[in-house]
PDB file of C-alpha atoms in Angstrom:
ATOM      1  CA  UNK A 207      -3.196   9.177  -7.142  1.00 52.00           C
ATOM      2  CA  UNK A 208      -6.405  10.728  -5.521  1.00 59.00           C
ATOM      3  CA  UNK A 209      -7.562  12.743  -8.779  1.00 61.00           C
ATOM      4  CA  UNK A 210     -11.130  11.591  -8.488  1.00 69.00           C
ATOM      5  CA  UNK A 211     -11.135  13.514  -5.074  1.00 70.00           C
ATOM      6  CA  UNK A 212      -9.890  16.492  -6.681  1.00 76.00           C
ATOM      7  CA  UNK A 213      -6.192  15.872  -4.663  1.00 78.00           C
ATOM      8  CA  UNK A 214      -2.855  15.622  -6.541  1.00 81.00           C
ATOM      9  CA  UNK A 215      -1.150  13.651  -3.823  1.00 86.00           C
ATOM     10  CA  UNK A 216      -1.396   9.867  -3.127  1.00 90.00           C
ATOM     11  CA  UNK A 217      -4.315   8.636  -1.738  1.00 88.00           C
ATOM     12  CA  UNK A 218      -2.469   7.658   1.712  1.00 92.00           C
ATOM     13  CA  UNK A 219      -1.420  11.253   2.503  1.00 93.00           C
ATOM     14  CA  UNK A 220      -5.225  12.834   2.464  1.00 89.00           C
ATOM     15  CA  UNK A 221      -6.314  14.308   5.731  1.00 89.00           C
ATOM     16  CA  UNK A 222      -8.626  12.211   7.705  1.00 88.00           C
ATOM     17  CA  UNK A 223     -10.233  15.536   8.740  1.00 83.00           C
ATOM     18  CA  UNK A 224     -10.039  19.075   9.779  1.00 83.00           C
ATOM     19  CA  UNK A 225      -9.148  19.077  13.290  1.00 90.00           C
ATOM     20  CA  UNK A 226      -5.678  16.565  13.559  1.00 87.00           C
ATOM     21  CA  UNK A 227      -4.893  16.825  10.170  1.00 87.00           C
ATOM     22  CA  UNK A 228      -3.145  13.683  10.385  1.00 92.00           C
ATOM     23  CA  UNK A 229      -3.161  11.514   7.148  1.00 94.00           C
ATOM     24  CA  UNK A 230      -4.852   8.329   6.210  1.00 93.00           C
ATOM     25  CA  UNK A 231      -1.834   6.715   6.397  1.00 96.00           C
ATOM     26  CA  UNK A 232      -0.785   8.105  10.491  1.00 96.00           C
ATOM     27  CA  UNK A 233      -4.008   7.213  11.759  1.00 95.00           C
ATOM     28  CA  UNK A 234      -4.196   4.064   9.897  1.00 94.00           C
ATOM     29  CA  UNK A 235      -0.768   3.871  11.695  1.00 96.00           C
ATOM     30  CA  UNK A 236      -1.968   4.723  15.070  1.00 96.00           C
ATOM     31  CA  UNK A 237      -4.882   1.918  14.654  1.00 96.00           C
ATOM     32  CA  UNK A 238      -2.052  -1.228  13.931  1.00 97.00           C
ATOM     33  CA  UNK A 239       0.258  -0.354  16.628  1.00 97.00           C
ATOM     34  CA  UNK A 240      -3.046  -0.197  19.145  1.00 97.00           C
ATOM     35  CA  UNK A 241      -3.633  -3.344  18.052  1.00 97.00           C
ATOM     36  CA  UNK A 242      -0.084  -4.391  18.633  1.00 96.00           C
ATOM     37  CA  UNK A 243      -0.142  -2.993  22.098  1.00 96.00           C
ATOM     38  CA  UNK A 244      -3.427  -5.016  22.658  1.00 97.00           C
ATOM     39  CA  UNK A 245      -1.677  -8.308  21.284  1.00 96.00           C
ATOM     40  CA  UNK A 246       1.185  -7.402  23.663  1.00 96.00           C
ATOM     41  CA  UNK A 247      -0.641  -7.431  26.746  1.00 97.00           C
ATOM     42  CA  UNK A 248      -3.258  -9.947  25.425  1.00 96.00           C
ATOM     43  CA  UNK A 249      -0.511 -12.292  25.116  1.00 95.00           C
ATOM     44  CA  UNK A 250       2.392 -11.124  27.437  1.00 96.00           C
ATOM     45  CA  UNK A 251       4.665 -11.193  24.253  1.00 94.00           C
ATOM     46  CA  UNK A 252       6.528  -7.844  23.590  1.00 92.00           C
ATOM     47  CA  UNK A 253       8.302  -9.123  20.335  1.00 91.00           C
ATOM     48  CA  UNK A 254       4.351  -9.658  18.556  1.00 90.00           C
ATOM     49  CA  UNK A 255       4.785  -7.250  15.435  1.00 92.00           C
ATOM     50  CA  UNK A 256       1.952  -6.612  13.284  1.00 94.00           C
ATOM     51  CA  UNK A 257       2.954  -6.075   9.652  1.00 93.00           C
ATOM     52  CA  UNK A 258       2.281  -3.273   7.217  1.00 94.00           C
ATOM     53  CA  UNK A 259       1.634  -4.089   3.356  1.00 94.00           C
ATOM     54  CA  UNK A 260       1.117  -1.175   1.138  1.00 94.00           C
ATOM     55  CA  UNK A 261       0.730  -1.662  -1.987  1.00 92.00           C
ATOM     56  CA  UNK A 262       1.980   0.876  -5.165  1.00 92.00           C
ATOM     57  CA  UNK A 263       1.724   1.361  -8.575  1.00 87.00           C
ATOM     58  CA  UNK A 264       4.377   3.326 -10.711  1.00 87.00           C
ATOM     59  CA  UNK A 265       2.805   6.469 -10.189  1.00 87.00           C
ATOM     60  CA  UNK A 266       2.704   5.749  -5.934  1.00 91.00           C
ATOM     61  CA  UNK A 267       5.691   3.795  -4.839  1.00 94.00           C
ATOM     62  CA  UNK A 268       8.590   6.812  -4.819  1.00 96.00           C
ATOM     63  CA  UNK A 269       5.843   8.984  -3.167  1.00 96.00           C
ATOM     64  CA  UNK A 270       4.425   6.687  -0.757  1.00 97.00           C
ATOM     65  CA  UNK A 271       8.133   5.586   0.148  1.00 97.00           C
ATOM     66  CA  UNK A 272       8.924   9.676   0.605  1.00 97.00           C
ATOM     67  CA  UNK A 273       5.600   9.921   2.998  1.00 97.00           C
ATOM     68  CA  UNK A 274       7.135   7.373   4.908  1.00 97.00           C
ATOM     69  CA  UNK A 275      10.733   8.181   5.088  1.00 97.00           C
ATOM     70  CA  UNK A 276       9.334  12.200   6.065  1.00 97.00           C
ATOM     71  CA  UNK A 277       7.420  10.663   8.831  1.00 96.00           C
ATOM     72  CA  UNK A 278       9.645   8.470  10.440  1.00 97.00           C
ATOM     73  CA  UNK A 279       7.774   5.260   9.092  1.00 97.00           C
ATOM     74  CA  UNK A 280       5.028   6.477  11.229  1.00 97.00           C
ATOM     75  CA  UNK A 281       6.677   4.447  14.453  1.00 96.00           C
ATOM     76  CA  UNK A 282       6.729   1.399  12.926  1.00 96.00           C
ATOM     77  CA  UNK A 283      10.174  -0.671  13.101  1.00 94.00           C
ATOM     78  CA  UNK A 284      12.549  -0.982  10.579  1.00 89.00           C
ATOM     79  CA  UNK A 285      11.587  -4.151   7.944  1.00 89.00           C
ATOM     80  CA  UNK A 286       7.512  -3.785   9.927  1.00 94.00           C
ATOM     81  CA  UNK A 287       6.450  -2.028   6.713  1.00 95.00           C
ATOM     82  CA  UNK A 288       6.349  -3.854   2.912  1.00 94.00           C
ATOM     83  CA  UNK A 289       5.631  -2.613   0.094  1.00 94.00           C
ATOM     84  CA  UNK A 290       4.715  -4.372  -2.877  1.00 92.00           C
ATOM     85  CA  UNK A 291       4.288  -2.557  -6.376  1.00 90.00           C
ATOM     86  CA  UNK A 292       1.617  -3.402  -9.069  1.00 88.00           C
ATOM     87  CA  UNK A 293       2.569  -4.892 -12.465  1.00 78.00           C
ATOM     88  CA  UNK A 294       0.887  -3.331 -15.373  1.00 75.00           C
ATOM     89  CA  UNK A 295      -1.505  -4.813 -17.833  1.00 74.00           C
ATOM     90  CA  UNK A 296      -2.907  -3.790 -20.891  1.00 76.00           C
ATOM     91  CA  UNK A 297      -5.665  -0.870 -20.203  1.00 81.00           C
ATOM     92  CA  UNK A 298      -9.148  -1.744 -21.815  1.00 83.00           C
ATOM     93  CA  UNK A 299     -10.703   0.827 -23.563  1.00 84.00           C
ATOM     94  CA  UNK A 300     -14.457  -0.317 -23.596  1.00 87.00           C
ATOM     95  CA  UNK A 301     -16.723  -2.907 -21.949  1.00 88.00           C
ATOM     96  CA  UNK A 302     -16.325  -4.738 -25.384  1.00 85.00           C
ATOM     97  CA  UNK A 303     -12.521  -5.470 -23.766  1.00 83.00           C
ATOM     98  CA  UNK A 304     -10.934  -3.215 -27.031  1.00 84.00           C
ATOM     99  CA  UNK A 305      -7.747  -2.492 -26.116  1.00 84.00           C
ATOM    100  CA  UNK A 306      -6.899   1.046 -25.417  1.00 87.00           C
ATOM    101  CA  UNK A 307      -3.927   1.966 -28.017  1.00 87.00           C
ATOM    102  CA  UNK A 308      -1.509   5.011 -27.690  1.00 85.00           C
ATOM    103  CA  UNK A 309      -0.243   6.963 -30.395  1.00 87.00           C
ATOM    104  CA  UNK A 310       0.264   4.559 -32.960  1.00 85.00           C
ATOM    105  CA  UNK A 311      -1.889   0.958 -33.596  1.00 82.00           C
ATOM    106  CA  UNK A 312       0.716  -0.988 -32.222  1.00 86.00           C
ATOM    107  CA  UNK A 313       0.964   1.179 -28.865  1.00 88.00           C
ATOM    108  CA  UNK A 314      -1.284  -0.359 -25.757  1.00 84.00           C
ATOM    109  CA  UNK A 315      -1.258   1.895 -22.996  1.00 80.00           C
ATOM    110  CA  UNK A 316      -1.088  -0.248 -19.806  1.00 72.00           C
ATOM    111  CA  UNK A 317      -2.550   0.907 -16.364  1.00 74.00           C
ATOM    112  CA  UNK A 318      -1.655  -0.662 -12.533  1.00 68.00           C
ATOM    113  CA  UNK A 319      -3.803  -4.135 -12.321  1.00 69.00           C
ATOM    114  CA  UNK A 320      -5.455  -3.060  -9.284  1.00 70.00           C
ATOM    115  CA  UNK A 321      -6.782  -5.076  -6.083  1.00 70.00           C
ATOM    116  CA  UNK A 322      -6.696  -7.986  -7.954  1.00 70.00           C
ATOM    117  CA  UNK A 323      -3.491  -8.581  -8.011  1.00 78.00           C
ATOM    118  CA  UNK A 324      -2.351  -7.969  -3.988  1.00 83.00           C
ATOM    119  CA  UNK A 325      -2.398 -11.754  -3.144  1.00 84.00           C
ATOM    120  CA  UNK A 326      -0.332 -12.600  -6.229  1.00 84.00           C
ATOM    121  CA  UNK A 327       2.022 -10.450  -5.046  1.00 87.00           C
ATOM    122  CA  UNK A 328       2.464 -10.823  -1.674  1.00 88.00           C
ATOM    123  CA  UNK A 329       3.242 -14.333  -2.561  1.00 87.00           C
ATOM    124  CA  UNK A 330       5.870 -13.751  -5.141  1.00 88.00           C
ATOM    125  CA  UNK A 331       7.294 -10.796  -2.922  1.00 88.00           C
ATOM    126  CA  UNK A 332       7.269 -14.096  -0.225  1.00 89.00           C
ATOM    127  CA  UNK A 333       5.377 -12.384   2.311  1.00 88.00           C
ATOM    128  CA  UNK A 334       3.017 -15.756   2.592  1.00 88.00           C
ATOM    129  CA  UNK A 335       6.155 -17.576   3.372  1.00 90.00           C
ATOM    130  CA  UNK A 336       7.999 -14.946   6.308  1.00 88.00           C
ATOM    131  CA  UNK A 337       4.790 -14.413   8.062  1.00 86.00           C
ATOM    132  CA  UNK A 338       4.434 -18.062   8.290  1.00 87.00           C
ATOM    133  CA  UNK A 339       7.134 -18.999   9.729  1.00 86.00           C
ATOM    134  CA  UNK A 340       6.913 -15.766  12.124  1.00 81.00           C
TER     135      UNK A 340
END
């Protein structure tokens, strides 16, 4: 969630600016599928299809999967889009790695892993695999 920037949406559905006010996530959109169109001609194959990887964590996924369903997956075509959600891990409460505990000493609050853990994922979600063979 965008709290940092003072927003209480996801991240993908800020405004890029002012004018469009399309979201991260349209014109991030808009950018792939000029690229596709460049890899069409480039190439003279139609069926190229570049894929789209989001990745959630428990606080993103039903939102970010509500962006997309409201917005028609942006024009991308059905099974284009992935989306892989974050495990959790324990949350550290200090750079001494003390674990951050809830209400009760044998609580550890957890927290999304983060970056790290995106090419982990897209290999156990088999993404490696598919876009190999495609």
């Amino acid at each position: 969630l965008g709290e940092r920037l003072g927003y209480s949406g996801i991240k993908l559905s800020l405004e890029t600016n002012l004018v469009t006010n399309k979201s991260y996530l349209a014109m991030y959109a808009r950018y792939i599928q000029a690229m596709q169109r460049m890899a069409h001609v480039k190439t003279g194959r139609k069926e190229v299809r570049i894929p789209l990887v989001i990745m959630t964590s428990g606080d993103t996924d039903a939102p970010t999967r509500k962006l997309l369903e409201d917005n028609d997956n942006f024009g991308f075509e059905a099974g284009q889009i992935s989306i892989v959600c974050q495990d959790k891990v324990a949350a550290l409460k200090d750079s001494m790695a003390g674990l951050s505990l809830g209400d009760s000493r044998w609580d550890v609050e957890t927290k999304p892993h983060g970056h790290g853990d995106v090419h982990y994922l897209l290999l156990r979600e088999g993404h490696i695999d598919r876009w190999e063979k495609e």
